[in-house]
mmCIF file of C-alpha atoms in Angstrom:
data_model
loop_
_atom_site.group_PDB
_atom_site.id
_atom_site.type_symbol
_atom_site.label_atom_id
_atom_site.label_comp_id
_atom_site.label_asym_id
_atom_site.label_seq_id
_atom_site.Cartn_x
_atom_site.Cartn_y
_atom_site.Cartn_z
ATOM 1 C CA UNK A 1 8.061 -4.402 -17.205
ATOM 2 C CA UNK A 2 9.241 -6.566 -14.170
ATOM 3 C CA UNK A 3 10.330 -5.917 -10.667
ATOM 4 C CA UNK A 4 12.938 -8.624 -9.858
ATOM 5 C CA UNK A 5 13.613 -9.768 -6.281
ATOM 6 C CA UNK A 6 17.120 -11.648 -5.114
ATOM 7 C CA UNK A 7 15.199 -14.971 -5.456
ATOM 8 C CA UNK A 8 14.224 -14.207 -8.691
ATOM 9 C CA UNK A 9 10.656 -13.845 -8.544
ATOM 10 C CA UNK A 10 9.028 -11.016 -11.148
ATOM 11 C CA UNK A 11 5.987 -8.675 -10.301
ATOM 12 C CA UNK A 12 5.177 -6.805 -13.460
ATOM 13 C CA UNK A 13 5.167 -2.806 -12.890
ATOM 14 C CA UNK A 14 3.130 -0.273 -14.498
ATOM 15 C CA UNK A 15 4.287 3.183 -15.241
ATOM 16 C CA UNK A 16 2.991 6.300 -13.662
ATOM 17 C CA UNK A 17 2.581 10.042 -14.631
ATOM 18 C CA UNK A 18 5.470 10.720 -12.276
ATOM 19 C CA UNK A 19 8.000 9.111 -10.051
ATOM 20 C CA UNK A 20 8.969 5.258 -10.794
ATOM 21 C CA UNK A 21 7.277 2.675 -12.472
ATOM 22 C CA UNK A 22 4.735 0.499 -9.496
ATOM 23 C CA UNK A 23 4.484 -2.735 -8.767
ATOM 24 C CA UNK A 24 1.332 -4.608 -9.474
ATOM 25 C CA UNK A 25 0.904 -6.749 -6.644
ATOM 26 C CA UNK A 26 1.673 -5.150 -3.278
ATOM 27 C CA UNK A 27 1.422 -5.881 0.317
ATOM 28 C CA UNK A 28 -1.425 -4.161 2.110
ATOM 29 C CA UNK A 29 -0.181 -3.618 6.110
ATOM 30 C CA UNK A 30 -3.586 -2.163 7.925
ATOM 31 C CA UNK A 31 -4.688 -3.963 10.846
ATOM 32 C CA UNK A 32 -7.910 -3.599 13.035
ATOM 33 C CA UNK A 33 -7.831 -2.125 15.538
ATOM 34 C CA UNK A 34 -4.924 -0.107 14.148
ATOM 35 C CA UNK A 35 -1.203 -0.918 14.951
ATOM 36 C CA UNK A 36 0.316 -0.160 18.306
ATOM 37 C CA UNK A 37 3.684 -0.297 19.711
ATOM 38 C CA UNK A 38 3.530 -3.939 20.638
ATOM 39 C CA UNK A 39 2.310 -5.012 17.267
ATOM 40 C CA UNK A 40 5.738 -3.732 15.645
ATOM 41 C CA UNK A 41 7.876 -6.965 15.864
ATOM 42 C CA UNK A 42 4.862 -8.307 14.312
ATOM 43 C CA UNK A 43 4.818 -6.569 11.301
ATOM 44 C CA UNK A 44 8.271 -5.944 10.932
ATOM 45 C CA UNK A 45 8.444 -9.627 10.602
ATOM 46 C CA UNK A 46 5.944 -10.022 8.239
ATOM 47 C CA UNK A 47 7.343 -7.561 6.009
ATOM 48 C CA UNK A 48 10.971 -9.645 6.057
ATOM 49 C CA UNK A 49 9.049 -12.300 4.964
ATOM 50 C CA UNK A 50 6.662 -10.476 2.541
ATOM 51 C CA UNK A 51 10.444 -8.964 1.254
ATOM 52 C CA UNK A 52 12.054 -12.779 1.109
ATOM 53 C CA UNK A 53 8.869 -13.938 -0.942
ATOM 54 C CA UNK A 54 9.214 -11.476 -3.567
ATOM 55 C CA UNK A 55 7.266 -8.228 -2.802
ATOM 56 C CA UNK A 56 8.312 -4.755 -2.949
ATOM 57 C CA UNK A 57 5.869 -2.535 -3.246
ATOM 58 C CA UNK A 58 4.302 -1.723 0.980
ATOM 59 C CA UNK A 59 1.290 -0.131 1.310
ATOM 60 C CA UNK A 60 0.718 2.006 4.631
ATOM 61 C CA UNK A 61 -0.354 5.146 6.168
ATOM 62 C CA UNK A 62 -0.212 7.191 9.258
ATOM 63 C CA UNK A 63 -3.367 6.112 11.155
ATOM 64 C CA UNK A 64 -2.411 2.438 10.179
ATOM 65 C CA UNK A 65 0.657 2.579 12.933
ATOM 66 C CA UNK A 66 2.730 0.632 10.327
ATOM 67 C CA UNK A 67 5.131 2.937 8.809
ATOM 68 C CA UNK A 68 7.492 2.337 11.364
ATOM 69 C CA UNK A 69 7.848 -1.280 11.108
ATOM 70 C CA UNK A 70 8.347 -1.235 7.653
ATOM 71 C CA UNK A 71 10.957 1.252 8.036
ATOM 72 C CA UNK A 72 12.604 -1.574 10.468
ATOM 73 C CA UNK A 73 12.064 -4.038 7.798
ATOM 74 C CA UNK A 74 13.259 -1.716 4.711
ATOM 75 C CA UNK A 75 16.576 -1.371 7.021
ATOM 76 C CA UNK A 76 16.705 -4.904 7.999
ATOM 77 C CA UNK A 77 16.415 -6.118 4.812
ATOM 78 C CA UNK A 78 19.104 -3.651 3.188
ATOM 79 C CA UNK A 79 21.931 -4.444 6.165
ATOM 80 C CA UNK A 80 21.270 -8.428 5.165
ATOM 81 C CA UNK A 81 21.694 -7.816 1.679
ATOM 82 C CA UNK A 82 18.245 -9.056 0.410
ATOM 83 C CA UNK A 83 17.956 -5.346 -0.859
ATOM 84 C CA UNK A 84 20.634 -3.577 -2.643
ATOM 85 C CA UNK A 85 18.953 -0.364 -1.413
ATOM 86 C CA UNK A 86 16.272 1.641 -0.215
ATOM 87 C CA UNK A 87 15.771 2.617 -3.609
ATOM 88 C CA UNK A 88 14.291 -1.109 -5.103
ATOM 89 C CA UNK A 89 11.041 -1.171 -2.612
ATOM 90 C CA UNK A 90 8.253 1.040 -3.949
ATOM 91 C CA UNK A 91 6.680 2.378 -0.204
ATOM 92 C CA UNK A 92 3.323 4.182 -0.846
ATOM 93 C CA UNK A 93 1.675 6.015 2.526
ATOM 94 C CA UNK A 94 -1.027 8.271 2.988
ATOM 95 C CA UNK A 95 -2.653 11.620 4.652
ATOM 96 C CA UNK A 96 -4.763 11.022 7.388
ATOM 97 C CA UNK A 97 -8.061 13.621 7.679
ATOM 98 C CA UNK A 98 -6.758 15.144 11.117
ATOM 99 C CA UNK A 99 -3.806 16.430 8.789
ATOM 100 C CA UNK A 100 -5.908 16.992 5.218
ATOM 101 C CA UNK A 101 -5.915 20.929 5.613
ATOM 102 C CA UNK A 102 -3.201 23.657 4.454
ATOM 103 C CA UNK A 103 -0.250 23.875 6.978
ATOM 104 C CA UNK A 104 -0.540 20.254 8.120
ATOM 105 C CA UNK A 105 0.631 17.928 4.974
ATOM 106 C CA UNK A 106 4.322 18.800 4.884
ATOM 107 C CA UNK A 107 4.755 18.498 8.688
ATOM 108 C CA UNK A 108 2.032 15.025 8.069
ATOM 109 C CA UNK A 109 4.919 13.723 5.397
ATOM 110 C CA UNK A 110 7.765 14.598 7.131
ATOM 111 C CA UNK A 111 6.585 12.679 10.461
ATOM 112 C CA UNK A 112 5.692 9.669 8.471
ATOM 113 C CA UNK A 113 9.207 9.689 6.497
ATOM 114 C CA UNK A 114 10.650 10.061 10.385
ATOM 115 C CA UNK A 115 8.939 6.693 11.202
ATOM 116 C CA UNK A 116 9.874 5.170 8.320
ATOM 117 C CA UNK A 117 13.555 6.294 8.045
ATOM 118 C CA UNK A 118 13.643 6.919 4.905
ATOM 119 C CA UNK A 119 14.308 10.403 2.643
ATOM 120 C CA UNK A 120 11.297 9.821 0.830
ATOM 121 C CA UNK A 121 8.112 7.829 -0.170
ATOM 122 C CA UNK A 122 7.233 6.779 -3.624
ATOM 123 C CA UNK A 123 3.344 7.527 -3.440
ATOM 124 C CA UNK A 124 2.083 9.704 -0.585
ATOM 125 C CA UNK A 125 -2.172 9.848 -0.869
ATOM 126 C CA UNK A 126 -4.889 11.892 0.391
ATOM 127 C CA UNK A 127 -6.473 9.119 2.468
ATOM 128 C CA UNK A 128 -9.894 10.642 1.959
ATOM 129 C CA UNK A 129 -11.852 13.096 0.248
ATOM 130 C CA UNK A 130 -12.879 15.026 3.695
ATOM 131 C CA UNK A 131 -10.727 16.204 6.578
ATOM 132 C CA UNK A 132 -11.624 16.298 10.584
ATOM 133 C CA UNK A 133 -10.792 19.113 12.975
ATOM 134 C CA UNK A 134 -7.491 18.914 14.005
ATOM 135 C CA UNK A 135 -7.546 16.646 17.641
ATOM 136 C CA UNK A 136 -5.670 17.834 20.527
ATOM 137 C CA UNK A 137 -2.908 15.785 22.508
ATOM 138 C CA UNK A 138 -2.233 13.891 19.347
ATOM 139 C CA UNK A 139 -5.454 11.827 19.145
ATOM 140 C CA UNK A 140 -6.175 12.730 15.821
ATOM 141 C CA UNK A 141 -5.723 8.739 14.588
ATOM 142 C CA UNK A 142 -9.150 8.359 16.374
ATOM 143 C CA UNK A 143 -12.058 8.924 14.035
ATOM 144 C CA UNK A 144 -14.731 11.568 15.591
ATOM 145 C CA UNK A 145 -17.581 12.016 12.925
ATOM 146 C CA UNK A 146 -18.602 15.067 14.803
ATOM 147 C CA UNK A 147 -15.266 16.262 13.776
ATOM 148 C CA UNK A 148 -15.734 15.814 10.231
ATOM 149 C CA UNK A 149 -15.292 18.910 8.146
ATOM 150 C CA UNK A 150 -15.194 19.826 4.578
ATOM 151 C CA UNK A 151 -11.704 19.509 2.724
ATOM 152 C CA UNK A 152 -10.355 22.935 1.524
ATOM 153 C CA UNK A 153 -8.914 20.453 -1.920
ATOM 154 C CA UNK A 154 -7.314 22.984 -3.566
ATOM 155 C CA UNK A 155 -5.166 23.848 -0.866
ATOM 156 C CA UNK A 156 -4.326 20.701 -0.074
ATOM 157 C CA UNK A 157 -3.614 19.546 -2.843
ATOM 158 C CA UNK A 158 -1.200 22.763 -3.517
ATOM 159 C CA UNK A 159 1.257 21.308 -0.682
ATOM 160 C CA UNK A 160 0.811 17.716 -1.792
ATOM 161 C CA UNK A 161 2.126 19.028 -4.929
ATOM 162 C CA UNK A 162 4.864 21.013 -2.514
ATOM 163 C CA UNK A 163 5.428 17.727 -1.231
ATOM 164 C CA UNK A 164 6.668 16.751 -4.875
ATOM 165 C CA UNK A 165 8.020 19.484 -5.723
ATOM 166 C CA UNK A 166 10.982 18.742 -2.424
ATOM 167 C CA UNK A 167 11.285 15.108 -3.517
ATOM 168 C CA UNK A 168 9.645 14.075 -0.213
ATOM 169 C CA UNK A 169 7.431 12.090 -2.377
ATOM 170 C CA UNK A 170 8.093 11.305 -5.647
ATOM 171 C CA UNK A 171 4.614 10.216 -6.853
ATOM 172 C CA UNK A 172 1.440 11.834 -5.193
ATOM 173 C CA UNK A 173 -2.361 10.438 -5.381
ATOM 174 C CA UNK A 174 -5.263 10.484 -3.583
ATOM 175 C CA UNK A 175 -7.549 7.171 -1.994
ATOM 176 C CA UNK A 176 -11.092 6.968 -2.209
ATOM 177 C CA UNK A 177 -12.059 9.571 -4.639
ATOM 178 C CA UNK A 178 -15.205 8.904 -6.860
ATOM 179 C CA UNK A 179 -15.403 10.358 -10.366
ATOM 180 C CA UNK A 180 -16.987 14.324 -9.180
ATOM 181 C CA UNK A 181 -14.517 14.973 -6.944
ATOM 182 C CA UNK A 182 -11.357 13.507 -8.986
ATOM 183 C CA UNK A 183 -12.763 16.113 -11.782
ATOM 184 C CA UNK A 184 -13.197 18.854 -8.744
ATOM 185 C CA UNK A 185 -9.390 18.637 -7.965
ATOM 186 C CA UNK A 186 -7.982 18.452 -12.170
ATOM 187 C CA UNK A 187 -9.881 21.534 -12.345
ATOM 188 C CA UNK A 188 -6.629 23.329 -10.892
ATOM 189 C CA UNK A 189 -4.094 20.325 -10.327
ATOM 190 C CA UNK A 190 -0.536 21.216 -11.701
ATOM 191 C CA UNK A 191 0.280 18.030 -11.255
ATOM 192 C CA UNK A 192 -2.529 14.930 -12.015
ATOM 193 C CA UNK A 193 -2.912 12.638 -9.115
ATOM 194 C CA UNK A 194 -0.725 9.659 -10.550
ATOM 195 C CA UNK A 195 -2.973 7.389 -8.131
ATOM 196 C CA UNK A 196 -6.180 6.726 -6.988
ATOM 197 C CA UNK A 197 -6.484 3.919 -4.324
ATOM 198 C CA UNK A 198 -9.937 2.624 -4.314
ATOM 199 C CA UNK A 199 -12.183 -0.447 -2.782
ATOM 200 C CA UNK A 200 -12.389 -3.048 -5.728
ATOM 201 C CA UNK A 201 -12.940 -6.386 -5.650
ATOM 202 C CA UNK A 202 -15.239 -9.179 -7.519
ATOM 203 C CA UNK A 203 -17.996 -7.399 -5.780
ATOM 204 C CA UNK A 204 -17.121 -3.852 -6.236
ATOM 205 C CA UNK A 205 -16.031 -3.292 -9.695
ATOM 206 C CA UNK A 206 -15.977 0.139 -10.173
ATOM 207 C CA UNK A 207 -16.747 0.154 -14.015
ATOM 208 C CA UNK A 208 -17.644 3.991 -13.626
ATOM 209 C CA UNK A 209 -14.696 5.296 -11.940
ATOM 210 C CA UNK A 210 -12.139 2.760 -13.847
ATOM 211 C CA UNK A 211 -12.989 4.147 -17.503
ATOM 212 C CA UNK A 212 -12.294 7.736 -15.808
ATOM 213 C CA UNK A 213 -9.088 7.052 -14.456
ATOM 214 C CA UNK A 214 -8.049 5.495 -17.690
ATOM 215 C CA UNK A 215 -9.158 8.327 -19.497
ATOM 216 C CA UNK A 216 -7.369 10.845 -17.282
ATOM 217 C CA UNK A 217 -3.981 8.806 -17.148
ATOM 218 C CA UNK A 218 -4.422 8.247 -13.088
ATOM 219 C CA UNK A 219 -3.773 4.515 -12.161
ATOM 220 C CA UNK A 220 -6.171 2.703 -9.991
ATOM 221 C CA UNK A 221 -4.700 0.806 -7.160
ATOM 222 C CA UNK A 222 -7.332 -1.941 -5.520
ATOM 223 C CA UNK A 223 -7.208 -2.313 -1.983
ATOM 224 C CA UNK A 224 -9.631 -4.899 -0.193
ATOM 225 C CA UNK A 225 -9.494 -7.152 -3.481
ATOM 226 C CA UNK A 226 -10.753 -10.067 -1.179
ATOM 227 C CA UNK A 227 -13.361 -7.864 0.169
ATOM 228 C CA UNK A 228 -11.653 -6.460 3.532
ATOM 229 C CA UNK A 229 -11.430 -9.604 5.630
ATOM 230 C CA UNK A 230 -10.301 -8.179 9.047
ATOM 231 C CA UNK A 231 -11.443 -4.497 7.855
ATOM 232 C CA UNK A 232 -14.622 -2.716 10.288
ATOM 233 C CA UNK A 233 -16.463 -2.791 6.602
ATOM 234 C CA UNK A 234 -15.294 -7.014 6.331
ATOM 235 C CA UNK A 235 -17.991 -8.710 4.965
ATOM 236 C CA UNK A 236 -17.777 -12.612 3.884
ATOM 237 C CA UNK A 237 -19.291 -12.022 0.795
ATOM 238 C CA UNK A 238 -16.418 -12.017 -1.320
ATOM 239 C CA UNK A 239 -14.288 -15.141 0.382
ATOM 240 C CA UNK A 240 -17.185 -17.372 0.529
ATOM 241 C CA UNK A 241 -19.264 -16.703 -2.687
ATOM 242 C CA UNK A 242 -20.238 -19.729 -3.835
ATOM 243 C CA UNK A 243 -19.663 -18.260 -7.753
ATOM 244 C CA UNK A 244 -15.921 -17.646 -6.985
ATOM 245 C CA UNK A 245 -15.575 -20.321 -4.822
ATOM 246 C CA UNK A 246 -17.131 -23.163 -7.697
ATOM 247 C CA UNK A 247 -14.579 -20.688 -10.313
ATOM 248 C CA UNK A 248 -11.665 -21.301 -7.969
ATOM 249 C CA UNK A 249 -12.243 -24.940 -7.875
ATOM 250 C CA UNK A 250 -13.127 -25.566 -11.626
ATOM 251 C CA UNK A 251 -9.479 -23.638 -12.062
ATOM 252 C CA UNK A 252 -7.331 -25.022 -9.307
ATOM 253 C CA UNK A 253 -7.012 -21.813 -7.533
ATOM 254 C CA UNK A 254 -7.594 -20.422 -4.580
ATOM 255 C CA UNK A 255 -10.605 -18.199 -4.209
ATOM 256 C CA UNK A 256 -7.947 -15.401 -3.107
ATOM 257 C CA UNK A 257 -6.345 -15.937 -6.325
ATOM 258 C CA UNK A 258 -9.318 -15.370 -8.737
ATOM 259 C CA UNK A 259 -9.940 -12.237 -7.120
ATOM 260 C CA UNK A 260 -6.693 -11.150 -7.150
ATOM 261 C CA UNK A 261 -6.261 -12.198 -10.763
ATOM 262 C CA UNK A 262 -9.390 -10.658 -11.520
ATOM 263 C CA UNK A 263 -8.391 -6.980 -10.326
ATOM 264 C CA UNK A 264 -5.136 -7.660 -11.797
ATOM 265 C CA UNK A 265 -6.788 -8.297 -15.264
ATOM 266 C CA UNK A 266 -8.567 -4.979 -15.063
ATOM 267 C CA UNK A 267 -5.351 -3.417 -15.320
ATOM 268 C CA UNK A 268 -5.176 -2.059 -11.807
ATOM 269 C CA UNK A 269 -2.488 -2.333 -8.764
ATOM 270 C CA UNK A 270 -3.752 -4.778 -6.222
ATOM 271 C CA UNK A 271 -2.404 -4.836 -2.469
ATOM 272 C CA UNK A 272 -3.864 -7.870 -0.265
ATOM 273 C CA UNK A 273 -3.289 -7.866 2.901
ATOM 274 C CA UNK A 274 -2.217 -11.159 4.604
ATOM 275 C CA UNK A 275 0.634 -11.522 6.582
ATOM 276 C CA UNK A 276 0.488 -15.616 6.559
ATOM 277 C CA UNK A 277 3.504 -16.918 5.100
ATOM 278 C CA UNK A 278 1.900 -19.416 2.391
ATOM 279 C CA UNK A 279 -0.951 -16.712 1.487
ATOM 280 C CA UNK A 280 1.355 -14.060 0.901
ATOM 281 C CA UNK A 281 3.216 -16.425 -1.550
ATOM 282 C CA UNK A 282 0.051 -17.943 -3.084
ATOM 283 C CA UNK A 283 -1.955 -13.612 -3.565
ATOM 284 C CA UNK A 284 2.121 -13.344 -5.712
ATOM 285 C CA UNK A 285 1.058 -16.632 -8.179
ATOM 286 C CA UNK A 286 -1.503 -15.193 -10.240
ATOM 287 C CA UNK A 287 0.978 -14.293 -13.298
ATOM 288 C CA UNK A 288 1.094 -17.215 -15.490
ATOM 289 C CA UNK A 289 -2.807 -18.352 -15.994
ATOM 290 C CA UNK A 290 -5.652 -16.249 -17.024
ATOM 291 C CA UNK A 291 -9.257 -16.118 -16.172
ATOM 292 C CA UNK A 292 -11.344 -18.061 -18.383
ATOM 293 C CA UNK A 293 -14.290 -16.012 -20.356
ATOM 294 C CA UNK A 294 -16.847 -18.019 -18.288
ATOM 295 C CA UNK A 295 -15.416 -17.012 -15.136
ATOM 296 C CA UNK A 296 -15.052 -13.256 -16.436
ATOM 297 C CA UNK A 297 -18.890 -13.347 -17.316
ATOM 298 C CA UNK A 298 -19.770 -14.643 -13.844
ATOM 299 C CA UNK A 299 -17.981 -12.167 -11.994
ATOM 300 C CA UNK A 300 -19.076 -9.124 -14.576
ATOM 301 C CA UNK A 301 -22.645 -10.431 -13.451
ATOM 302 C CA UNK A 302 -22.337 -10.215 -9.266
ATOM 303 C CA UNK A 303 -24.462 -8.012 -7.165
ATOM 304 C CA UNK A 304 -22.331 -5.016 -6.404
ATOM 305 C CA UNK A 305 -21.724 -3.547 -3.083
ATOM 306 C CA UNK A 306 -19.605 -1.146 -1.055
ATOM 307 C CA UNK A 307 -17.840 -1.993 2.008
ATOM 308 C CA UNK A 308 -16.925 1.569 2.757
ATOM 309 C CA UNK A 309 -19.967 2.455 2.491
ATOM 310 C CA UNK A 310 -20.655 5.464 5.708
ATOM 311 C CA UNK A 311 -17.943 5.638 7.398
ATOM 312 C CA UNK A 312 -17.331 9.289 6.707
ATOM 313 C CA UNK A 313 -21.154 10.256 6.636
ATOM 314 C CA UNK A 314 -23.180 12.416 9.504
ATOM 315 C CA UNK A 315 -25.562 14.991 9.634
ATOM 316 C CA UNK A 316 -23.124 17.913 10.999
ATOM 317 C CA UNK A 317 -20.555 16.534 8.617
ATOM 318 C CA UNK A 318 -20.129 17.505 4.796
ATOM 319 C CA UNK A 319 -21.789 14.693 3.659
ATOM 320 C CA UNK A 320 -24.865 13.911 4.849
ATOM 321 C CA UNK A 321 -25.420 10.299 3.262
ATOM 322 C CA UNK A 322 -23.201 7.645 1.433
ATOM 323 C CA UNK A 323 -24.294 8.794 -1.901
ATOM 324 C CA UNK A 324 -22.953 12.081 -1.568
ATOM 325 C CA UNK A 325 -19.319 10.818 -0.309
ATOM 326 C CA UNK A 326 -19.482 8.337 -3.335
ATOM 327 C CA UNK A 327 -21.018 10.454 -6.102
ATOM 328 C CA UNK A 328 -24.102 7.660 -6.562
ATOM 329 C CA UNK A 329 -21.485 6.041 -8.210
ATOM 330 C CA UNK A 330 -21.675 2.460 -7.023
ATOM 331 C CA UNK A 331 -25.524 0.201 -5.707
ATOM 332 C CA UNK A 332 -25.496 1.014 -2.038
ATOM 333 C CA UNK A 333 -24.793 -0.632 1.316
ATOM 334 C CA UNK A 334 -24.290 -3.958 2.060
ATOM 335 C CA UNK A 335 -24.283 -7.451 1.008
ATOM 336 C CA UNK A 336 -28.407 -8.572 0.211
ATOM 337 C CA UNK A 337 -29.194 -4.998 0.157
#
């Protein structure tokens, strides 16, 4: 299956448990620091472009201050007639932590469909598995670890489903869950996340967590396939490993487009984030070649590492170390640990 842009360029979708089939290949839109007012023409641009080069699946969220320069775009794009509709982008967002607890995920969904201008979203996510108290005059985009409190899931989850249920979102998921608390939450899910967006990249495979999402029919969707250039977790690891960097040359690619052809192989969505006109275009040409088993091996054989690694760990919090967010799923900190 093939999403088709006006210039004629074809990203293969994947189905989903529910709402419409997702593209494979996406555009990523976090920045860091996170998006502000005066960073809108920016991005609004970048997704015109992103839009003209063939993408149409946009990945954002409500602390990411992006939603409403895609919205821009979306509307842009549809009055110059590059877009039939709405209807052909695929526009996944997400939950923020300040908002993960009953009462606050319709009213969450509803303000990020305001800044997008649109009826709906096609994937809306539980950002993380935890939530923080709720931050007064608004701040709650600001992370305060002090804050951090454990998620009630199952009532969460209840108006996420709500949130189906009104075709605000037509597909719902969750982002960063590791294979414990993905089980925790089919215990009493009506509806099975159809999601789960999760680190992965040449470095961070994820061999535990893929086989259970595959099992389970939930799709995996990479973000930070080059390894979160840009991110507060960026390492270098990824972009300058001299193993992908000698496959990349071997194979005429770019080192961005092994690892994007890597997680692609795998089976999973992939969203890289670059909003440089000949990157964006170059992360879209990874259809027509394959790995070669060598370059498989190689990769199968890296160190592993997370770059998320304790973000959402402190000692007053729910989780008290890394390996208790992650579910010791995945070799600990950082690159030479």
């Amino acid at each position: 299956m093939v999403a088709t842009s006006d210039q004629g360029f074809a990203v293969p979708v994947v189905p989903l448990s529910s709402g419409k089939p997702m593209p494979r290949v996406g555009l990523g839109t976090a920045s860091f620091p996170h998006c502000d007012d005066g960073d809108q023409p920016h991005v609004r641009e970048a997704v015109l472009r992103a839009i003209d080069a063939g993408y149409r699946h946009f990945d954002t969220a409500a602390v990411y201050g992006t939603e409403r320069a895609i919205g821009d775009a979306a509307a842009e794009a549809v009055r110059a007639g590059t877009l039939a509709s709405r209807d052909e982008l695929y526009i996944t967002s997400k939950l923020w932590i300040a908002d993960a607890h009953p009462g606050r995920v319709l009213p969450a969904l509803r303000k990020s469909l305001r800044n997008l201008q649109m009826e709906y979203v096609d994937l809306y996510l539980i950002h993380f598995p935890v939530s923080m108290k709720p931050q007064e005059g608004g701040a709650g985009a600001i992370l305060v670890k002090e804050d951090l409190v454990a998620m009630d899931m199952k009532g969460v989850w209840e108006e996420m489903e709500e949130c189906h249920r009104q075709g605000l979102a037509k597909a719902i998921g969750v982002s960063n869950f590791a294979c414990k608390k993905l089980e925790y939450l089919l215990s009493f899910a009506q509806i099975i996340p159809a999601v789960n967006q999760v680190e992965v990249h040449p470095y961070c495979r994820q061999n535990k967590l893929r086989a259970f999402c595959r099992e389970k029919g939930i799709q995996l969707c990479a973000y930070s396939p080059l390894g979160g250039k840009g991110a507060p977790w960026a390492n270098n690891s990824v972009m300058e490993s001299p193993i992908i960097k000698q496959i990349a040359q071997d194979m005429g690619k770019t080192v961005a487009q092994v690892c994007i052809r890597w997680v692609y192989e795998q089976g999973h969505c992939v969203i890289p984030k670059s909003f440089n006109d000949k990157r964006m275009r170059e992360n879209l040409d990874i259809f027509d070649w394959e790995l070669t088993d060598d370059a498989r091996h190689k990769i199968s054989s890296l160190p592993e590492f997370r770059g998320t690694y304790d973000f959402f760990v402190h000692d007053s919090g729910p989780y008290k170390t890394a390996e208790e967010f992650w579910d010791d799923e995945i070799a600990a900190g950082h690159p030479g640990n």
